[in-house]
CSV table of C-alpha atoms in Angstrom, one decimal:
chain,number,residue,atom,x,y,z
A,1,MET,CA,29.7,-1.0,2.0
A,2,PHE,CA,30.3,2.4,3.5
A,3,ILE,CA,30.5,4.0,0.0
A,4,LEU,CA,27.2,2.3,-1.0
A,5,GLU,CA,25.5,3.5,2.1
A,6,SER,CA,26.8,7.1,1.5
A,7,ILE,CA,25.4,7.0,-2.1
A,8,VAL,CA,22.0,5.7,-1.0
A,9,ASN,CA,21.7,8.3,1.8
A,10,PHE,CA,22.8,11.1,-0.6
A,11,LEU,CA,20.2,10.2,-3.2
A,12,ASN,CA,17.5,9.8,-0.5
A,13,SER,CA,18.4,13.3,0.9
A,14,ILE,CA,17.6,14.7,-2.6
A,15,LEU,CA,14.6,12.7,-3.6
A,16,TRP,CA,12.9,12.5,-0.2
A,17,GLY,CA,14.7,15.1,1.9
A,18,LYS,CA,14.0,17.9,-0.6
A,19,ASN,CA,10.5,16.6,-1.0
A,20,ILE,CA,10.8,16.1,-4.8
A,21,LEU,CA,8.8,12.9,-4.6
A,22,VAL,CA,6.1,14.5,-2.4
A,23,VAL,CA,5.7,17.4,-4.8
A,24,LEU,CA,5.7,15.0,-7.9
A,25,LEU,CA,3.0,12.8,-6.4
A,26,ILE,CA,0.8,15.6,-5.2
A,27,PHE,CA,1.0,17.3,-8.7
A,28,SER,CA,0.1,13.9,-10.3
A,29,GLY,CA,-2.9,13.5,-8.0
A,30,VAL,CA,-4.2,17.1,-8.7
A,31,PHE,CA,-3.6,16.7,-12.4
A,32,PHE,CA,-5.4,13.3,-12.8
A,33,THR,CA,-8.2,14.4,-10.5
A,34,VAL,CA,-8.9,17.4,-12.7
A,35,LYS,CA,-8.5,15.5,-16.0
A,36,THR,CA,-10.8,12.7,-14.9
A,37,ASN,CA,-13.3,15.2,-13.6
A,38,PHE,CA,-13.1,13.9,-10.0
A,39,VAL,CA,-13.6,10.2,-11.0
A,40,GLN,CA,-13.0,9.1,-7.4
A,41,LEU,CA,-16.1,11.0,-6.2
A,42,ARG,CA,-18.4,10.6,-9.2
A,43,PHE,CA,-18.0,6.8,-9.3
A,44,LEU,CA,-17.6,6.0,-5.6
A,45,LYS,CA,-20.9,4.1,-5.3
A,46,HIS,CA,-20.1,2.2,-8.6
A,47,MET,CA,-16.7,1.2,-7.3
A,48,ILE,CA,-18.2,-0.6,-4.4
A,49,LYS,CA,-20.6,-2.4,-6.7
A,50,LEU,CA,-17.8,-3.5,-9.0
A,51,LEU,CA,-15.9,-5.1,-6.1
A,52,THR,CA,-18.4,-7.9,-5.8
A,53,ASP,CA,-18.9,-8.5,-9.5
A,54,LYS,CA,-18.1,-12.1,-10.4
A,55,SER,CA,-19.7,-12.1,-13.9
A,56,ASN,CA,-16.3,-11.9,-15.7
A,57,SER,CA,-14.3,-14.3,-13.5
A,58,ASP,CA,-12.4,-17.2,-15.1
A,59,SER,CA,-10.3,-20.1,-13.7
A,60,GLU,CA,-7.0,-18.8,-15.2
A,61,ASN,CA,-6.9,-15.3,-13.8
A,62,LEU,CA,-7.8,-13.4,-10.6
A,63,SER,CA,-11.3,-12.1,-9.9
A,64,PRO,CA,-11.5,-8.3,-9.4
A,65,PHE,CA,-11.9,-9.0,-5.6
A,66,GLN,CA,-8.8,-11.1,-5.5
A,67,ALA,CA,-6.7,-8.5,-7.3
A,68,PHE,CA,-8.2,-5.9,-4.8
A,69,CYS,CA,-7.1,-8.1,-1.9
A,70,ILE,CA,-3.6,-8.5,-3.1
A,71,SER,CA,-3.0,-4.8,-3.6
A,72,THR,CA,-4.9,-4.0,-0.4
A,73,ALA,CA,-2.7,-6.5,1.5
A,74,THR,CA,0.4,-4.5,0.7
A,75,ARG,CA,-1.3,-1.2,1.4
A,76,VAL,CA,-3.0,-2.4,4.6
A,77,GLY,CA,0.2,-3.5,6.3
A,78,ALA,CA,2.8,-2.3,8.7
A,79,GLY,CA,2.5,1.2,7.1
A,80,ASN,CA,-1.1,1.6,8.4
A,81,LEU,CA,0.3,1.1,11.9
A,82,ALA,CA,3.9,2.3,12.0
A,83,GLY,CA,3.2,5.0,9.3
A,84,VAL,CA,0.3,6.6,11.1
A,85,VAL,CA,2.2,6.4,14.4
A,86,SER,CA,5.2,8.1,12.8
A,87,ALA,CA,3.0,10.8,11.3
A,88,ILE,CA,1.3,11.6,14.6
A,89,SER,CA,4.6,11.3,16.6
A,90,ILE,CA,6.3,14.0,14.4
A,91,GLY,CA,3.5,16.0,12.8
A,92,GLY,CA,0.8,15.7,15.5
A,93,ALA,CA,-2.9,15.1,15.0
A,94,GLY,CA,-3.1,17.6,12.1
A,95,SER,CA,-1.0,15.3,9.9
A,96,ILE,CA,-4.0,12.9,9.6
A,97,PHE,CA,-6.0,15.6,7.7
A,98,TRP,CA,-3.2,15.8,5.1
A,99,MET,CA,-3.2,12.0,4.9
A,100,TRP,CA,-6.8,12.3,3.9
A,101,VAL,CA,-6.0,15.0,1.3
A,102,VAL,CA,-3.3,12.8,-0.2
A,103,ALA,CA,-5.6,9.7,-0.4
A,104,PHE,CA,-8.3,11.7,-2.1
A,105,LEU,CA,-5.9,13.0,-4.8
A,106,GLY,CA,-3.9,9.7,-5.0
A,107,SER,CA,-7.0,7.7,-5.8
A,108,ALA,CA,-7.2,9.4,-9.2
A,109,THR,CA,-3.5,8.5,-9.8
A,110,ALA,CA,-4.3,4.9,-8.8
A,111,PHE,CA,-7.2,4.9,-11.3
A,112,VAL,CA,-5.0,6.1,-14.2
A,113,GLU,CA,-2.0,3.8,-13.6
A,114,THR,CA,-4.2,0.8,-13.1
A,115,THR,CA,-6.3,1.4,-16.2
A,116,LEU,CA,-3.1,1.7,-18.3
A,117,ALA,CA,-1.8,-1.5,-16.8
A,118,MET,CA,-5.1,-3.2,-18.0
A,119,ILE,CA,-4.9,-1.7,-21.5
A,120,PHE,CA,-1.2,-2.7,-22.2
A,121,ARG,CA,-1.1,-6.0,-20.3
A,122,GLU,CA,-0.1,-9.3,-22.0
A,123,LYS,CA,-1.4,-12.9,-21.9
A,124,ASP,CA,1.0,-15.8,-21.7
A,125,LYS,CA,0.6,-19.3,-23.3
A,126,THR,CA,-1.3,-20.6,-20.3
A,127,GLY,CA,-4.0,-17.9,-20.5
A,128,HIS,CA,-2.7,-15.8,-17.5
A,129,PHE,CA,-2.7,-12.0,-17.7
A,130,TYR,CA,0.4,-10.0,-16.7
A,131,GLY,CA,0.7,-6.3,-16.5
A,132,GLY,CA,2.1,-3.3,-14.7
A,133,PRO,CA,4.4,-0.4,-15.4
A,134,CYS,CA,7.1,-2.5,-17.0
A,135,PHE,CA,4.5,-3.7,-19.5
A,136,PHE,CA,3.0,-0.4,-20.4
A,137,LEU,CA,6.4,1.2,-20.7
A,138,LYS,CA,7.3,-1.5,-23.3
A,139,ASN,CA,4.0,-1.9,-25.1
A,140,GLY,CA,2.8,1.7,-24.8
A,141,LEU,CA,6.0,3.8,-25.1
A,142,GLY,CA,8.2,1.2,-26.8
A,143,LYS,CA,10.7,1.6,-23.9
A,144,LYS,CA,11.6,-2.0,-22.8
A,145,SER,CA,14.8,-0.7,-21.1
A,146,TRP,CA,12.6,1.5,-18.9
A,147,GLY,CA,10.5,-1.5,-18.1
A,148,ILE,CA,13.6,-3.4,-17.0
A,149,ALA,CA,14.7,-0.5,-14.9
A,150,PHE,CA,11.3,-0.5,-13.1
A,151,VAL,CA,11.7,-4.2,-12.4
A,152,ILE,CA,15.2,-3.7,-10.9
A,153,THR,CA,14.2,-0.7,-8.7
A,154,GLY,CA,11.1,-2.6,-7.7
A,155,ILE,CA,13.0,-5.6,-6.5
A,156,ILE,CA,15.4,-3.3,-4.6
A,157,CYS,CA,12.5,-1.7,-2.9
A,158,TRP,CA,10.6,-4.9,-2.1
A,159,ALA,CA,13.7,-6.6,-0.8
A,160,GLY,CA,14.0,-3.8,1.8
A,161,VAL,CA,10.3,-3.8,2.7
A,162,LEU,CA,10.3,-7.6,3.1
A,163,GLN,CA,13.1,-7.3,5.7
A,164,VAL,CA,11.5,-4.4,7.6
A,165,VAL,CA,8.0,-5.9,7.7
A,166,SER,CA,9.4,-9.3,8.9
A,167,ASN,CA,11.4,-7.5,11.6
A,168,SER,CA,8.2,-5.7,12.8
A,169,VAL,CA,6.5,-9.0,13.4
A,170,THR,CA,9.4,-10.7,15.3
A,171,GLU,CA,9.9,-7.7,17.5
A,172,SER,CA,6.2,-7.5,18.5
A,173,PHE,CA,6.0,-11.2,19.3
A,174,ASN,CA,9.2,-10.9,21.3
A,175,VAL,CA,7.7,-8.1,23.4
A,176,ALA,CA,4.2,-9.7,23.8
A,177,PHE,CA,5.2,-13.4,24.3
A,178,ASN,CA,8.9,-13.3,24.8
A,179,ILE,CA,9.4,-15.6,21.8
A,180,SER,CA,12.8,-15.6,20.1
A,181,PRO,CA,12.9,-13.6,16.8
A,182,MET,CA,14.6,-16.7,15.2
A,183,VAL,CA,11.6,-18.8,15.9
A,184,ILE,CA,9.0,-16.3,14.5
A,185,SER,CA,11.2,-15.5,11.5
A,186,ALA,CA,11.5,-19.2,10.7
A,187,LEU,CA,7.7,-19.6,11.1
A,188,LEU,CA,7.0,-16.6,8.8
A,189,THR,CA,9.4,-17.9,6.2
A,190,LEU,CA,7.8,-21.4,6.3
A,191,LEU,CA,4.3,-20.1,6.0
A,192,ALA,CA,5.2,-17.9,3.1
A,193,ALA,CA,7.0,-20.8,1.4
A,194,ILE,CA,3.9,-23.0,1.7
A,195,VAL,CA,1.8,-20.3,0.0
A,196,ILE,CA,4.1,-19.3,-2.9
A,197,PHE,CA,5.6,-22.7,-3.7
A,198,GLY,CA,3.8,-25.7,-5.2
A,199,LYS,CA,2.0,-26.5,-8.4
A,200,THR,CA,-0.1,-23.4,-8.1
A,201,ASP,CA,0.6,-20.1,-6.4
A,202,LYS,CA,-1.9,-19.9,-3.6
A,203,THR,CA,-1.3,-16.2,-2.8
A,204,ALA,CA,-4.6,-14.9,-4.2
A,205,LYS,CA,-6.7,-17.6,-2.5
A,206,VAL,CA,-5.0,-17.0,0.8
A,207,LEU,CA,-5.3,-13.2,0.7
A,208,ASP,CA,-8.9,-13.1,-0.3
A,209,LYS,CA,-9.6,-14.9,3.0
A,210,VAL,CA,-7.0,-13.2,5.2
A,211,VAL,CA,-7.5,-9.6,4.1
A,212,PRO,CA,-11.2,-9.4,4.9
A,213,ILE,CA,-10.7,-11.3,8.2
A,214,MET,CA,-7.9,-9.1,9.5
A,215,ALA,CA,-9.6,-5.9,8.4
A,216,VAL,CA,-12.8,-6.8,10.1
A,217,MET,CA,-11.0,-8.0,13.3
A,218,TYR,CA,-9.1,-4.8,13.5
A,219,LEU,CA,-12.1,-2.5,12.8
A,220,VAL,CA,-14.3,-4.3,15.3
A,221,ILE,CA,-11.8,-3.7,18.1
A,222,VAL,CA,-11.3,-0.1,17.0
A,223,PHE,CA,-15.0,0.6,16.8
A,224,PHE,CA,-15.4,-0.8,20.3
A,225,ILE,CA,-12.8,1.7,21.4
A,226,ILE,CA,-14.5,4.5,19.5
A,227,ILE,CA,-18.0,3.7,20.9
A,228,LYS,CA,-16.5,3.5,24.4
A,229,ASN,CA,-15.1,7.0,24.0
A,230,PHE,CA,-17.8,8.4,21.7
A,231,SER,CA,-18.2,11.6,23.8
A,232,LEU,CA,-14.6,12.5,23.0
A,233,LEU,CA,-14.9,12.3,19.2
A,234,PRO,CA,-15.9,15.9,18.6
A,235,GLN,CA,-12.8,17.0,20.6
A,236,VAL,CA,-10.5,14.7,18.6
A,237,PHE,CA,-11.8,15.8,15.2
A,238,SER,CA,-11.5,19.4,16.3
A,239,GLN,CA,-7.9,18.7,17.3
A,240,ILE,CA,-7.2,17.2,13.8
A,241,PHE,CA,-8.6,20.1,11.9
A,242,SER,CA,-7.2,22.9,14.1
A,243,GLU,CA,-3.7,21.3,14.1
A,244,ALA,CA,-3.9,20.6,10.4
A,245,PHE,CA,-3.5,24.4,9.7
A,246,GLY,CA,-1.2,25.1,12.6
A,247,ILE,CA,-3.8,27.0,14.5
A,248,ARG,CA,-2.8,25.6,17.9
A,249,GLN,CA,0.9,25.5,17.1
A,250,GLY,CA,1.1,29.0,15.5
A,251,VAL,CA,1.8,29.9,11.9
A,252,GLY,CA,5.3,29.3,10.5
A,253,GLY,CA,7.6,26.3,10.1
A,254,THR,CA,5.4,24.0,12.2
A,255,ILE,CA,2.6,23.8,9.7
A,256,GLY,CA,5.1,22.8,7.0
A,257,ALA,CA,6.3,19.9,9.2
A,258,ILE,CA,2.6,18.9,9.8
A,259,ILE,CA,1.8,18.9,6.1
A,260,MET,CA,4.9,17.1,5.0
A,261,GLN,CA,4.5,14.3,7.6
A,262,GLY,CA,0.8,13.7,6.6
A,263,VAL,CA,1.7,13.8,2.9
A,264,LYS,CA,4.7,11.4,3.2
A,265,ARG,CA,3.1,8.9,5.4
A,266,GLY,CA,-0.1,9.0,3.3
A,267,LEU,CA,2.0,8.2,0.2
A,268,PHE,CA,3.9,5.4,1.8
A,269,SER,CA,0.7,3.8,3.0
A,270,ASN,CA,-1.6,4.0,-0.1
A,271,GLU,CA,1.1,3.4,-2.8
A,272,ALA,CA,-0.7,5.5,-5.4
A,273,GLY,CA,1.7,6.5,-8.2
A,274,THR,CA,4.4,4.0,-7.2
A,275,GLY,CA,3.3,1.4,-9.8
A,276,SER,CA,3.0,-1.5,-7.3
A,277,ALA,CA,-0.7,-2.1,-7.2
A,278,PRO,CA,-1.2,-2.2,-11.0
A,279,CYS,CA,1.1,-5.3,-11.0
A,280,ALA,CA,-1.7,-7.3,-9.2
A,281,ALA,CA,-4.6,-5.4,-10.7
A,282,ALA,CA,-3.6,-6.3,-14.3
A,283,SER,CA,-4.0,-10.0,-13.6
A,284,ALA,CA,-7.8,-9.6,-13.0
A,285,THR,CA,-10.5,-10.6,-15.5
A,286,VAL,CA,-12.9,-7.7,-16.2
A,287,SER,CA,-15.0,-6.7,-19.1
A,288,HIS,CA,-13.5,-3.2,-19.4
A,289,PRO,CA,-10.1,-1.8,-18.3
A,290,VAL,CA,-11.8,1.1,-16.4
A,291,GLN,CA,-13.5,-1.3,-14.0
A,292,GLN,CA,-10.2,-2.5,-12.5
A,293,GLY,CA,-9.0,1.1,-12.4
A,294,LEU,CA,-12.0,2.1,-10.3
A,295,ILE,CA,-11.6,-0.8,-8.0
A,296,GLN,CA,-7.9,0.1,-7.3
A,297,SER,CA,-9.0,3.7,-6.7
A,298,LEU,CA,-11.4,2.4,-4.0
A,299,GLY,CA,-8.4,0.6,-2.5
A,300,VAL,CA,-6.7,3.9,-1.7
A,301,PHE,CA,-9.9,5.1,0.1
A,302,VAL,CA,-10.1,1.9,2.1
A,303,ASP,CA,-6.4,2.1,3.1
A,304,THR,CA,-6.4,5.7,4.3
A,305,PHE,CA,-9.9,6.8,5.1
A,306,ILE,CA,-10.8,3.6,7.0
A,307,ILE,CA,-7.8,1.7,8.3
A,308,CYS,CA,-5.3,4.6,8.8
A,309,THR,CA,-8.1,6.8,10.3
A,310,ALA,CA,-9.0,3.9,12.7
A,311,THR,CA,-5.4,3.7,13.9
A,312,ALA,CA,-5.1,7.4,14.4
A,313,LEU,CA,-8.3,7.6,16.4
A,314,VAL,CA,-7.1,4.9,18.8
A,315,MET,CA,-4.1,7.1,19.6
A,316,LEU,CA,-5.9,10.4,19.7
A,317,LEU,CA,-8.5,8.9,22.1
A,318,THR,CA,-5.8,7.9,24.6
A,319,LYS,CA,-5.1,10.2,27.6
A,320,ALA,CA,-2.2,12.5,26.8
A,321,SER,CA,-0.4,11.7,30.0
A,322,VAL,CA,-0.2,8.0,29.1
A,323,ILE,CA,1.6,8.5,25.8
A,324,ASP,CA,3.6,11.7,26.5
A,325,GLY,CA,7.1,11.5,25.1
A,326,LEU,CA,6.5,8.2,23.3
A,327,ASN,CA,6.9,7.5,19.6
A,328,GLY,CA,7.1,4.6,17.2
A,329,MET,CA,5.3,1.3,17.9
A,330,GLU,CA,5.6,1.9,21.6
A,331,LEU,CA,3.1,4.7,21.2
A,332,LEU,CA,0.7,2.4,19.5
A,333,GLN,CA,1.2,-0.3,22.0
A,334,LYS,CA,0.6,2.0,25.0
A,335,SER,CA,-2.6,3.3,23.3
A,336,PHE,CA,-4.1,-0.1,22.8
A,337,ASN,CA,-3.0,-1.1,26.4
A,338,TYR,CA,-4.8,2.0,27.7
A,339,HIS,CA,-8.1,1.1,26.0
A,340,LEU,CA,-7.9,-2.7,26.3
A,341,GLY,CA,-5.7,-3.5,29.2
A,342,SER,CA,-2.0,-4.2,29.1
A,343,THR,CA,-2.3,-8.0,28.6
A,344,PHE,CA,-5.0,-8.0,25.9
A,345,GLY,CA,-3.6,-4.9,24.3
A,346,GLU,CA,-0.1,-6.4,23.7
A,347,ILE,CA,-1.5,-9.7,22.5
A,348,PHE,CA,-3.9,-7.9,20.1
A,349,VAL,CA,-1.3,-5.7,18.6
A,350,ALA,CA,1.1,-8.6,18.1
A,351,ILE,CA,-1.6,-10.8,16.4
A,352,ILE,CA,-2.9,-8.0,14.2
A,353,LEU,CA,0.6,-6.9,13.2
A,354,PHE,CA,1.3,-10.5,12.3
A,355,LEU,CA,-1.7,-10.7,10.0
A,356,PHE,CA,-1.1,-7.2,8.5
A,357,CYS,CA,2.6,-8.0,7.8
A,358,PHE,CA,2.1,-11.5,6.6
A,359,SER,CA,-0.4,-10.3,4.0
A,360,THR,CA,2.0,-7.6,3.0
A,361,LEU,CA,4.8,-10.2,2.5
A,362,LEU,CA,2.6,-12.3,0.3
A,363,GLY,CA,1.4,-9.3,-1.7
A,364,ILE,CA,5.0,-8.3,-2.4
A,365,CYS,CA,5.9,-11.8,-3.5
A,366,PHE,CA,3.0,-11.6,-6.0
A,367,TYR,CA,4.4,-8.3,-7.3
A,368,GLY,CA,7.8,-9.8,-7.8
A,369,LYS,CA,6.3,-12.8,-9.6
A,370,VAL,CA,4.7,-10.5,-12.2
A,371,ASN,CA,7.8,-8.4,-12.7
A,372,VAL,CA,10.2,-11.4,-13.0
A,373,LYS,CA,7.8,-12.7,-15.7
A,374,PHE,CA,8.6,-9.5,-17.7
A,375,LEU,CA,12.3,-10.4,-17.6
A,376,THR,CA,12.0,-14.1,-18.4
A,377,ASP,CA,9.4,-16.8,-19.1
A,378,LYS,CA,11.6,-19.4,-17.7
A,379,GLU,CA,10.3,-21.1,-14.5
A,380,PHE,CA,13.8,-20.9,-13.1
A,381,GLY,CA,13.4,-17.1,-12.8
A,382,GLN,CA,10.3,-17.5,-10.7
A,383,ILE,CA,12.0,-20.1,-8.4
A,384,LEU,CA,15.1,-17.8,-8.0
A,385,PHE,CA,12.9,-14.8,-7.0
A,386,LYS,CA,10.9,-16.9,-4.5
A,387,ILE,CA,14.1,-18.1,-2.8
A,388,PHE,CA,15.4,-14.5,-2.7
A,389,ALA,CA,12.1,-13.3,-1.2
A,390,LEU,CA,12.1,-16.0,1.5
A,391,SER,CA,15.7,-15.2,2.3
A,392,MET,CA,14.8,-11.5,2.8
A,393,ILE,CA,11.9,-12.5,5.1
A,394,PHE,CA,14.1,-14.7,7.2
A,395,ILE,CA,17.1,-12.4,7.4
A,396,GLY,CA,14.9,-9.4,8.2
A,397,GLY,CA,13.2,-11.3,11.0
A,398,ILE,CA,16.4,-12.1,12.9
A,399,GLN,CA,18.1,-8.7,12.7
A,400,GLN,CA,17.2,-5.1,12.2
A,401,ASN,CA,18.9,-3.5,9.2
A,402,PHE,CA,18.5,0.3,8.8
A,403,PHE,CA,20.4,0.3,5.6
A,404,MET,CA,17.8,-2.0,4.0
A,405,TRP,CA,15.1,0.5,5.0
A,406,ASN,CA,17.0,3.3,3.3
A,407,LEU,CA,17.5,1.1,0.3
A,408,ALA,CA,13.8,0.5,0.2
A,409,ASP,CA,13.1,4.2,0.3
A,410,LEU,CA,15.5,4.7,-2.7
A,411,GLY,CA,14.0,1.9,-4.6
A,412,LEU,CA,10.5,3.3,-4.0
A,413,ALA,CA,11.5,6.7,-5.2
A,414,LEU,CA,13.1,5.5,-8.4
A,415,MET,CA,10.3,3.1,-9.3
A,416,THR,CA,7.8,6.0,-8.7
A,417,ILE,CA,9.7,8.3,-11.1
A,418,ILE,CA,10.0,5.5,-13.7
A,419,ASN,CA,6.3,4.6,-13.3
A,420,LEU,CA,5.1,8.2,-13.7
A,421,SER,CA,7.4,8.8,-16.7
A,422,GLY,CA,5.1,6.3,-18.5
A,423,VAL,CA,1.8,7.3,-16.9
A,424,PHE,CA,1.9,10.9,-17.9
A,425,PRO,CA,2.6,10.4,-21.7
A,426,LEU,CA,0.2,7.5,-21.8
A,427,SER,CA,-2.6,9.0,-19.7
A,428,LYS,CA,-4.6,9.9,-22.8
A,429,PHE,CA,-5.4,6.2,-23.3
A,430,ALA,CA,-6.8,6.1,-19.7
A,431,PHE,CA,-8.9,9.3,-20.3
A,432,ASP,CA,-10.3,7.9,-23.6
A,433,SER,CA,-11.0,4.6,-21.9
A,434,LEU,CA,-13.0,6.4,-19.2
A,435,LYS,CA,-15.0,8.3,-21.8
A,436,ASP,CA,-15.8,5.0,-23.6
A,437,TYR,CA,-16.8,3.4,-20.3
A,438,GLN,CA,-19.1,6.2,-19.4
A,439,SER,CA,-20.8,6.2,-22.8
A,440,ARG,CA,-21.3,2.4,-22.8
A,441,PHE,CA,-22.3,1.7,-19.2
A,442,ASN,CA,-23.4,5.0,-17.7
A,443,PRO,CA,-22.0,3.9,-14.3
A,444,ILE,CA,-23.2,6.9,-12.3
A,445,LYS,CA,-26.8,5.9,-12.8
A,446,ALA,CA,-26.1,2.2,-12.7
């Protein structure tokens, strides 16, 4: 076990410690933003319109909104809370600006990888669509072995994330209500089992109800806090922009730390380039591949510009003396306590974290379902993965395992590299599809 941990830590020190993944994903975002002529800006209004389009829905596959909810469920999860907290704890307020930059660029990458997933997806005997990096690596590049490698690294990553997310929920309930982690872990596992087992997988139906509710609940409370402290907003935004370029800290190594924290946490949160979201997006019924690409591009905006920014503002509107020296979830907890009172603040954070994390768990289970389908059509494969996923949820809830978090980081890095190794050579198909969509639908004027 010690040797395995050493290998994982060594690989992470290269891929993440040397910022190889950060540079790769930023380069991808810039490249695809330029090649698509800023698709994320030009079609922003059209993206919102597509989200509510039900004209192409069928009973066998997901609606565009359901696919959006599944991918948003995994984006809008613990990362939006813990990730933002970590960024501010280490990089300060300025890191939020760089999260915005990464989201803007990453939305173009999300568009391209999702469009490719739609172009190269497959339909099974029952009429269900399946797609994602493993499918476009096989059907687009003829590299089935790369597709298998993506599935393996994805399962490694998601196994770690399932444990970490589950642990976040049980810890918050233990702090807020003094409930044993064993009890909450068992409850989480049971609820997840009810959704993913049965004659039909109920993940999509559950998430298209839960995701809007949890997002609205969270934003209503945050907007209340913002309105309550409205006079402080100019000062907060001034702090974000001034610290983003190291003006208050001084030029030098500090600005590098600020940028890297914003970039890393932005990437962890919005998932653009990792290949995860296309696994859900490719199951949707739309009249053109570009439509789902645009919807997933919008998901990156929602994740970072709305949810992550909301979390950041709560902390930055908190009196400095209250949170001095704090970091991690304690910083977030104290911030909400400051604005809402200690009792309601603790309860609210526990409940919202439960919803965010539970939706993330379900979203990951859906990703796993799609990728296992690539390996085998046998129902046994699906049952095996579901049991494995539920085991990870339960084990993670009762004990904290830092090795699993490191393993998740490594899995994420490897699946990102494998995903982009297919996205770049196949990107011409996405660019051509975008040109076709523009000529046929004229979406900017629509």
